[in-house]
Amino acid sequence: EAQVTQNPRYLITVTGKKLTVTCSQNMNHEYMSWYRQDPGLGLRQIYYSMNVEVTDKGDVPEGYKVSRKEKRNFPLILESPSPNQTSLYFCASSLSGEGPRDEQFFGPGTRLTVL
Amino acid sequence: GQQVMQIPQYQHVQEGEDFTTYCNSSTTLSNIQWYKQRPGGHPVFLIQLVKSGEVKKQKRLTFQFGEAKKNSSLHITATQTTDVGTYFCAGWGRAQKLVFGQGTRLTINP
């Protein structure tokens, strides 16, 4: 089944404890991105990647890191999480490597709480 | 930077009434996409509009892209309880990223 998977789905952590949220897609998509969703603010892009080893900042990249060592995986790293990073996070992928020309396939989401 | 504004933020209707959400961009868009997110779920792609003035229909849903490619709308005719959710527009402009509107949350009284 074609899908985007994220792990973990739920995470409660404490300030400053490094964490990684994994994202994997099995559709051979070029473009991958991370979004955070907060009430009243919609979906805001954190980072995106147009291909392996090519990543770039979205609109809210502060406090986050990403890597794209393999085409299928795009982990989101929070080196020192803070309470303002409490949010619902979505990973998404799409076929084209030229930007978001195509429909975005979203993962199920990761609800993160930072105490 | 590019901004996409979506109104209204909330809409409550009686089942059977129509519903419309509007999307406006600060810059000209290459395309606009629409997504639906059911409560507790993830965004799911509905449609993409690319051409100026384009109109597309999916059963009771009608999508329009403005002539200047800076605005769009989604209209649902005769809402049903299955239409409940948050509807997002998302525009692709000059940068290689998709900018989402804030979403319109639709609730329906059966």
Coordinates of C-alpha atoms in Angstrom, one line a residue:
Chain A
E1 CA 0.0 0.0 0.0
A2 CA 1.3 3.4 -1.0
Q3 CA 1.7 5.5 2.1
V4 CA 3.7 7.9 4.3
T5 CA 4.5 6.6 7.7
Q6 CA 5.6 8.6 10.8
N7 CA 6.8 7.5 14.2
P8 CA 6.1 8.0 16.9
R9 CA 2.4 9.0 16.6
Y10 CA 2.4 10.5 20.1
L11 CA 5.2 11.8 22.2
I12 CA 5.5 13.5 25.5
T13 CA 8.9 14.8 26.4
V14 CA 10.7 17.3 28.5
T15 CA 12.5 20.5 27.6
G16 CA 16.0 20.0 26.2
K17 CA 15.8 16.2 25.5
K18 CA 16.8 15.6 21.9
L19 CA 14.2 13.7 19.8
T20 CA 13.7 12.5 16.3
V21 CA 10.5 11.9 14.5
T22 CA 10.9 9.6 11.6
C23 CA 9.1 9.8 8.2
S24 CA 9.2 7.3 5.4
Q25 CA 7.4 7.0 2.1
N26 CA 7.3 4.0 -0.2
M27 CA 6.2 5.8 -3.4
N28 CA 9.6 6.8 -4.7
H29 CA 8.7 10.5 -4.3
E30 CA 11.2 13.2 -4.9
Y31 CA 9.7 16.0 -2.8
M32 CA 9.3 15.6 1.0
S33 CA 8.4 18.2 3.6
W34 CA 7.5 18.7 7.2
Y35 CA 4.7 20.8 8.5
R36 CA 3.4 21.8 11.9
Q37 CA -0.2 22.4 12.6
D38 CA -1.4 24.8 15.3
P39 CA -4.9 26.0 16.0
G40 CA -5.8 29.1 14.0
L41 CA -2.5 29.0 12.1
G42 CA -3.1 26.2 9.6
L43 CA -0.2 24.2 8.3
R44 CA 3.2 25.9 8.3
Q45 CA 6.1 24.4 6.5
I46 CA 9.2 23.7 8.6
Y47 CA 11.7 22.2 6.0
Y48 CA 11.4 20.6 2.6
S49 CA 13.6 18.5 0.4
M50 CA 13.6 18.3 -3.4
N51 CA 15.9 15.3 -3.6
V52 CA 18.5 13.3 -1.7
E53 CA 21.0 15.5 0.1
V54 CA 19.0 18.6 -0.9
T55 CA 17.1 20.3 1.9
D56 CA 15.9 23.9 2.4
K57 CA 14.1 26.0 5.1
G58 CA 10.4 26.5 5.1
D59 CA 8.6 29.2 6.9
V60 CA 9.3 28.1 10.5
P61 CA 12.7 26.3 10.6
E62 CA 14.0 27.6 13.9
G63 CA 14.7 24.8 16.4
Y64 CA 14.5 22.0 13.8
K65 CA 16.9 20.0 11.7
V66 CA 16.3 17.6 8.9
S67 CA 18.4 15.2 6.7
R68 CA 17.7 13.4 3.5
K69 CA 20.3 10.7 3.1
E70 CA 17.9 8.3 1.4
K71 CA 15.1 9.0 -0.9
R72 CA 12.5 7.4 1.2
N73 CA 13.3 8.8 4.6
F74 CA 13.1 12.4 5.9
P75 CA 13.6 12.5 9.7
L76 CA 12.8 15.7 11.7
I77 CA 15.2 16.3 14.6
L78 CA 14.6 18.6 17.6
E79 CA 18.0 19.0 19.2
S80 CA 16.7 20.9 22.3
P81 CA 12.9 20.9 22.3
S82 CA 11.1 23.7 24.0
P83 CA 7.4 24.0 25.0
N84 CA 6.6 26.3 22.0
Q85 CA 7.4 23.3 19.8
T86 CA 4.3 21.5 21.2
S87 CA 2.3 20.9 18.1
L88 CA 0.9 18.4 15.6
Y89 CA 3.5 17.5 13.0
F90 CA 2.9 16.1 9.5
C91 CA 5.3 14.7 7.0
A92 CA 4.3 14.9 3.4
S93 CA 5.6 13.7 0.1
S94 CA 4.9 14.3 -3.6
L95 CA 6.2 12.9 -6.9
S96 CA 7.8 15.9 -8.5
G97 CA 11.3 17.0 -7.6
E98 CA 10.6 20.4 -9.1
G99 CA 8.5 21.6 -6.2
P100 CA 5.0 21.0 -5.0
R101 CA 3.5 20.6 -8.5
D102 CA 1.7 17.5 -7.5
E103 CA -0.7 16.4 -4.7
Q104 CA 0.9 16.0 -1.4
F105 CA 0.5 12.7 0.4
F106 CA 0.4 13.3 4.2
G107 CA 1.5 11.0 7.0
P108 CA -0.9 10.3 9.9
G109 CA 0.7 13.0 12.1
T110 CA 2.8 13.0 15.3
R111 CA 1.4 14.8 18.3
L112 CA 4.3 16.2 20.3
T113 CA 4.0 17.7 23.8
V114 CA 7.1 19.3 25.3
L115 CA 6.8 19.9 29.1
Chain B
G1 CA 6.9 36.5 1.7
Q2 CA 4.0 34.7 0.1
Q3 CA 0.9 34.6 2.2
V4 CA -2.4 32.8 1.7
M5 CA -5.4 34.0 3.6
Q6 CA -8.5 31.8 4.0
I7 CA -11.9 32.8 5.2
P8 CA -14.0 32.2 7.1
Q9 CA -12.1 30.4 9.9
Y10 CA -15.3 28.6 11.0
Q11 CA -18.6 27.9 9.4
H12 CA -21.6 26.1 11.0
V13 CA -24.4 25.1 8.7
Q14 CA -27.6 23.1 8.8
E15 CA -27.4 19.9 6.8
G16 CA -28.6 20.6 3.2
E17 CA -27.3 24.2 3.2
D18 CA -24.5 25.3 0.9
F19 CA -21.0 26.2 2.1
T20 CA -18.2 28.3 0.6
T21 CA -14.7 29.0 1.6
Y22 CA -12.4 31.6 0.0
C23 CA -8.7 31.8 -0.4
N24 CA -6.6 34.8 -1.3
S25 CA -2.9 35.0 -2.0
S26 CA -0.7 38.1 -1.7
T27 CA 1.2 36.9 -4.9
T28 CA 0.3 35.2 -8.2
L29 CA 0.2 31.5 -7.8
S30 CA 1.4 28.7 -10.2
N31 CA -1.2 26.4 -8.9
I32 CA -3.6 26.0 -6.0
Q33 CA -4.5 22.8 -4.2
W34 CA -7.3 22.0 -1.9
Y35 CA -7.2 19.5 1.0
K36 CA -9.7 18.2 3.4
Q37 CA -8.8 17.1 7.0
R38 CA -11.4 15.1 8.9
P39 CA -11.4 15.5 12.7
G40 CA -8.4 13.6 14.1
G41 CA -7.1 12.9 10.6
H42 CA -4.5 14.1 8.2
P43 CA -5.0 16.4 5.2
V44 CA -6.2 14.6 2.1
F45 CA -5.8 16.0 -1.4
L46 CA -9.0 17.0 -3.1
I47 CA -8.0 18.8 -6.3
Q48 CA -5.4 21.0 -8.0
L49 CA -6.2 24.0 -10.2
V50 CA -3.6 25.4 -12.6
K51 CA -5.2 27.6 -15.3
S52 CA -6.5 31.1 -14.9
G53 CA -10.3 31.1 -14.5
E54 CA -10.4 27.3 -14.1
V55 CA -13.5 25.7 -12.7
K56 CA -13.6 22.0 -11.7
K57 CA -16.4 20.0 -10.1
Q58 CA -16.4 16.9 -8.0
K59 CA -20.0 15.8 -7.4
R60 CA -21.3 18.5 -5.0
L61 CA -18.0 20.3 -4.8
T62 CA -17.1 23.2 -7.1
F63 CA -13.6 24.7 -7.2
Q64 CA -12.6 27.9 -8.9
F65 CA -9.3 29.6 -9.6
G66 CA -9.4 33.3 -10.2
E67 CA -8.5 35.0 -13.5
A68 CA -5.5 36.7 -11.9
K69 CA -4.5 33.4 -10.2
K70 CA -4.5 35.1 -6.8
N71 CA -7.7 33.7 -5.4
S72 CA -9.7 30.6 -5.3
S73 CA -12.9 29.2 -3.8
L74 CA -14.5 25.9 -2.8
H75 CA -18.3 25.7 -2.8
I76 CA -20.2 22.7 -1.5
T77 CA -23.8 22.3 -2.5
A78 CA -26.3 20.8 -0.1
T79 CA -23.9 19.8 2.6
Q80 CA -24.0 16.3 4.2
T81 CA -22.7 15.2 7.5
T82 CA -19.8 13.5 5.7
D83 CA -18.6 17.0 4.6
V84 CA -17.6 17.8 8.2
G85 CA -13.9 18.7 8.5
T86 CA -11.4 21.5 7.9
Y87 CA -10.8 22.6 4.3
F88 CA -7.4 24.0 3.4
C89 CA -6.2 25.8 0.3
A90 CA -2.5 25.7 -0.5
G91 CA -0.7 27.8 -3.1
W92 CA 2.6 27.3 -4.9
G93 CA 4.2 30.5 -5.9
R94 CA 7.8 31.4 -6.8
A95 CA 9.6 29.5 -4.1
Q96 CA 9.7 25.7 -4.1
K97 CA 7.3 25.4 -1.2
L98 CA 3.5 25.1 -0.7
V99 CA 1.9 27.8 1.5
F100 CA -1.3 26.8 3.2
G101 CA -4.2 28.9 4.2
Q102 CA -5.4 28.8 7.9
G103 CA -8.2 26.5 6.9
T104 CA -12.0 26.7 7.3
R105 CA -13.5 24.4 9.8
L106 CA -17.0 23.2 8.7
T107 CA -19.4 21.8 11.2
I108 CA -22.9 20.6 10.3
N109 CA -26.1 20.3 12.3
P110 CA -27.9 17.2 11.1

